[in-house]
C-alpha positions as semicolon CSV with decimal commas, in nm:
position;residue;x (nm);y (nm);z (nm)
1;A;3,609;-2,814;0,341
2;G;3,852;-3,088;0,257
3;T;4,191;-3,041;0,093
4;L;4,227;-2,859;-0,237
5;L;4,232;-3,103;-0,529
6;T;4,254;-2,881;-0,834
7;K;4,142;-2,561;-1,001
8;I;3,912;-2,566;-1,301
9;Q;3,739;-2,327;-1,536
10;A;3,373;-2,382;-1,614
11;G;3,159;-2,137;-1,806
12;D;3,267;-1,784;-1,713
13;F;3,416;-1,869;-1,374
14;E;3,709;-2,036;-1,201
15;Y;3,651;-2,288;-0,919
16;D;3,854;-2,464;-0,652
17;L;3,756;-2,831;-0,610
18;Y;3,800;-3,004;-0,274
19;S;3,838;-3,361;-0,151
20;D;3,500;-3,349;0,026
21;Q;3,346;-3,311;-0,322
22;T;3,257;-2,943;-0,284
23;A;3,343;-2,649;-0,508
24;I;3,413;-2,283;-0,432
25;L;3,366;-2,013;-0,695
26;V;3,694;-1,821;-0,685
27;N;3,664;-1,552;-0,952
28;A;3,526;-1,452;-1,291
29;L;3,726;-1,501;-1,610
30;D;3,828;-1,199;-1,815
31;R;3,570;-1,277;-2,084
32;F;3,280;-1,252;-1,838
33;S;3,038;-0,960;-1,849
34;G;2,670;-0,910;-1,773
35;I;2,453;-1,118;-1,539
36;A;2,636;-1,380;-1,331
37;Q;2,441;-1,706;-1,320
38;I;2,572;-1,901;-1,022
39;P;2,532;-2,277;-1,084
40;N;2,434;-2,533;-0,824
41;T;2,713;-2,772;-0,927
42;V;3,016;-2,800;-1,155
43;T;3,138;-3,125;-1,309
44;H;3,496;-3,243;-1,346
45;N;3,606;-3,586;-1,475
46;G;3,253;-3,718;-1,434
47;T;3,216;-3,604;-1,072
48;S;2,962;-3,340;-0,973
49;Y;3,074;-3,084;-0,712
50;P;2,812;-2,871;-0,529
51;V;2,908;-2,502;-0,531
52;V;2,896;-2,419;-0,158
53;K;3,072;-2,082;-0,141
54;I;3,145;-1,766;-0,334
55;E;3,501;-1,691;-0,226
56;D;3,624;-1,372;-0,060
57;N;3,691;-1,106;-0,328
58;A;3,549;-1,331;-0,602
59;F;3,410;-1,030;-0,789
60;G;3,464;-0,744;-0,548
61;N;3,760;-0,580;-0,383
62;E;3,830;-0,331;-0,106
63;A;4,009;-0,122;-0,369
64;N;3,738;0,024;-0,591
65;D;3,946;0,013;-0,911
66;K;4,010;-0,360;-0,867
67;A;3,645;-0,460;-0,833
68;N;3,462;-0,619;-1,126
69;K;3,269;-0,346;-1,310
70;K;3,135;-0,583;-1,577
71;I;2,889;-0,768;-1,353
72;T;2,541;-0,615;-1,392
73;G;2,322;-0,874;-1,221
74;L;2,325;-1,186;-1,007
75;R;2,107;-1,494;-1,053
76;F;2,096;-1,826;-0,872
77;S;1,961;-2,159;-0,994
78;P;1,666;-2,305;-0,797
79;G;1,784;-2,519;-0,506
80;S;2,116;-2,341;-0,465
81;N;2,385;-2,526;-0,267
82;L;2,549;-2,205;-0,146
83;E;2,625;-2,201;0,226
84;V;2,856;-1,899;0,243
85;I;2,895;-1,570;0,056
86;G;3,247;-1,457;0,132
87;A;3,383;-1,126;0,258
88;R;3,394;-0,852;-0,008
89;A;3,260;-1,103;-0,262
90;F;3,087;-0,821;-0,454
91;Q;3,218;-0,511;-0,278
92;N;3,246;-0,207;-0,506
93;C;3,081;-0,384;-0,801
94;E;2,914;-0,055;-0,881
95;N;2,716;-0,182;-1,181
96;L;2,560;-0,474;-0,995
97;T;2,188;-0,393;-0,982
98;G;1,844;-0,554;-0,972
99;S;1,701;-0,790;-0,710
100;L;1,908;-1,010;-0,484
101;D;1,671;-1,305;-0,442
102;F;1,756;-1,572;-0,183
103;S;1,399;-1,706;-0,165
104;N;1,494;-2,054;-0,293
105;F;1,800;-2,087;-0,071
106;T;1,778;-2,363;0,190
107;K;2,147;-2,390;0,286
108;L;2,286;-2,034;0,305
109;L;2,408;-1,967;0,659
110;I;2,623;-1,655;0,645
111;I;2,682;-1,341;0,440
112;W;3,027;-1,219;0,539
113;D;3,162;-0,868;0,598
114;Y;3,135;-0,615;0,313
115;A;2,985;-0,882;0,083
116;F;2,762;-0,643;-0,115
117;R;2,896;-0,307;0,005
118;N;2,867;-0,024;-0,248
119;T;2,655;-0,205;-0,505
120;K;2,331;-0,090;-0,667
121;I;2,115;-0,380;-0,545
122;E;1,755;-0,255;-0,558
123;R;1,569;-0,524;-0,368
124;L;1,660;-0,781;-0,104
125;I;1,447;-1,098;-0,077
126;F;1,510;-1,380;0,171
127;G;1,191;-1,587;0,166
128;E;1,040;-1,834;0,412
129;K;1,279;-2,124;0,343
130;S;1,586;-1,936;0,462
131;I;1,812;-2,074;0,738
132;L;2,040;-1,768;0,726
133;R;2,184;-1,692;1,069
134;D;2,438;-1,413;1,014
135;I;2,443;-1,089;0,815
136;C;2,789;-0,965;0,906
137;S;2,935;-0,618;0,943
138;Y;2,902;-0,373;0,653
139;S;2,739;-0,642;0,432
140;F;2,503;-0,395;0,262
141;Q;2,665;-0,066;0,359
142;E;2,638;0,212;0,098
143;C;2,364;0,026;-0,095
144;Y;2,168;0,342;-0,170
145;S;1,924;0,170;-0,404
146;L;1,783;-0,019;-0,104
147;L;1,658;0,308;0,047
148;N;1,280;0,317;0,088
149;T;1,238;-0,053;0,010
150;E;1,083;-0,325;0,226
151;V;1,330;-0,570;0,379
152;H;1,188;-0,875;0,555
153;L;1,464;-1,048;0,749
154;P;1,428;-1,427;0,774
155;A;1,298;-1,589;1,092
156;S;1,624;-1,786;1,120
157;L;1,841;-1,472;1,150
158;R;2,026;-1,440;1,481
159;H;2,295;-1,179;1,424
160;V;2,319;-0,851;1,232
161;G;2,671;-0,710;1,224
162;H;2,809;-0,362;1,277
163;R;2,670;-0,107;1,026
164;A;2,535;-0,385;0,805
165;F;2,283;-0,154;0,633
166;L;2,440;0,188;0,694
167;T;2,461;0,463;0,433
168;N;2,710;0,731;0,532
169;S;2,581;1,031;0,336
170;A;2,206;0,963;0,362
171;P;1,980;0,827;0,636
172;Q;1,914;0,456;0,575
173;T;1,536;0,433;0,586
174;F;1,320;0,137;0,488
175;S;0,950;0,153;0,419
176;A;0,939;-0,160;0,635
177;L;1,201;-0,365;0,821
178;T;1,068;-0,683;0,978
179;H;1,193;-0,991;1,159
180;N;0,905;-1,236;1,188
181;T;1,006;-1,414;1,509
182;V;1,114;-1,119;1,720
183;L;1,030;-0,770;1,601
184;E;0,873;-0,538;1,350
185;L;1,009;-0,192;1,284
186;T;0,877;0,083;1,057
187;G;1,005;0,433;1,004
188;E;1,331;0,555;1,158
189;L;1,496;0,435;1,477
190;P;1,604;0,711;1,717
191;T;1,964;0,822;1,685
192;L;2,136;0,797;2,022
193;Q;2,463;0,929;2,155
194;N;2,626;0,735;2,437
195;S;2,948;0,619;2,596
196;N;2,996;0,313;2,373
197;P;2,901;0,042;2,625
198;V;3,057;-0,299;2,577
199;L;2,802;-0,565;2,483
200;S;2,749;-0,765;2,801
201;N;2,789;-1,142;2,820
202;D;2,432;-1,155;2,952
203;A;2,302;-0,999;2,628
204;K;2,509;-1,241;2,416
205;N;2,312;-1,528;2,571
206;Y;1,995;-1,399;2,409
207;E;1,875;-1,574;2,092
208;S;1,952;-1,276;1,872
209;W;2,159;-0,966;1,927
210;V;2,319;-0,667;1,757
211;D;2,663;-0,556;1,872
212;S;2,715;-0,185;1,805
213;S;3,003;-0,126;2,046
214;K;3,219;0,045;1,782
215;D;2,955;0,299;1,679
216;P;2,931;0,631;1,871
217;Y;2,559;0,669;1,794
218;I;2,413;0,336;1,889
219;L;2,211;0,118;2,116
220;H;2,240;-0,255;2,180
221;K;1,939;-0,469;2,098
222;S;1,893;-0,828;2,216
223;A;1,592;-1,061;2,217
224;K;1,492;-1,403;2,346
225;W;1,178;-1,612;2,372
226;L;1,024;-1,667;2,716
227;D;0,823;-1,980;2,636
228;E;0,862;-2,292;2,422
229;K;0,567;-2,200;2,199
230;R;0,727;-1,866;2,117
231;T;0,429;-1,652;2,206
232;T;0,612;-1,404;2,432
233;A;0,950;-1,241;2,368
234;E;1,176;-1,028;2,586
235;I;1,357;-0,750;2,404
236;R;1,651;-0,592;2,582
237;I;1,790;-0,249;2,487
238;D;2,116;-0,120;2,639
239;Y;2,166;0,254;2,591
240;G;2,488;0,307;2,784
241;E;2,551;0,520;3,091
242;K;2,502;0,861;2,926
243;A;2,246;0,793;2,658
244;E;2,082;1,099;2,511
245;K;1,897;1,170;2,192
246;K;2,126;1,336;1,941
247;S;1,999;1,665;1,803
């Protein structure tokens, strides 16, 4: 982003406008309640600014009592310009429900840590146009309404962060979890207990990888294509020195 030019209010939200003619949605105004419709652009003094980011803590907060409880849904205009959803953007927005539909997104690259943690999102849709590369740590942790749903991760995805889909008091189980270019998983993964191996540099050179070094019940998963036509993939799993199935 360029340098900050000014702050404006438009509709129910406040935005920061930058010299590179982009806008960041900073927070919701006090009068806002209901479904948040995120616009593609905002206009100021005759200039149109694409909305490229929802800022860290825009609606959510690490402190539960400071999160926005008035947001009940989230909608995006077709052809969204969003590139980034910030850390804790909707964390602890406990009344946020319904589908989270990214199917018309062609620019979104990253969903940061804790972005939708502890919300009631019921369905997660990415679509075939997605270029999303990173779902960061704890992004959808404690999203109990996603249990038993189908989640189809986009082909562009290269990194899933630590405990991104974990639920602490219930096993996180999907009816289907798929990644079109590398893997397809159904049912439950085995729970493993090991000595917390450090993710090796060799594994980081794979096209996609999951780093679970901080989790005591984990395995590392990495994958890469072996040919230019992407017909054969190598999947690497590192269990650690003392891996054993947890009872």
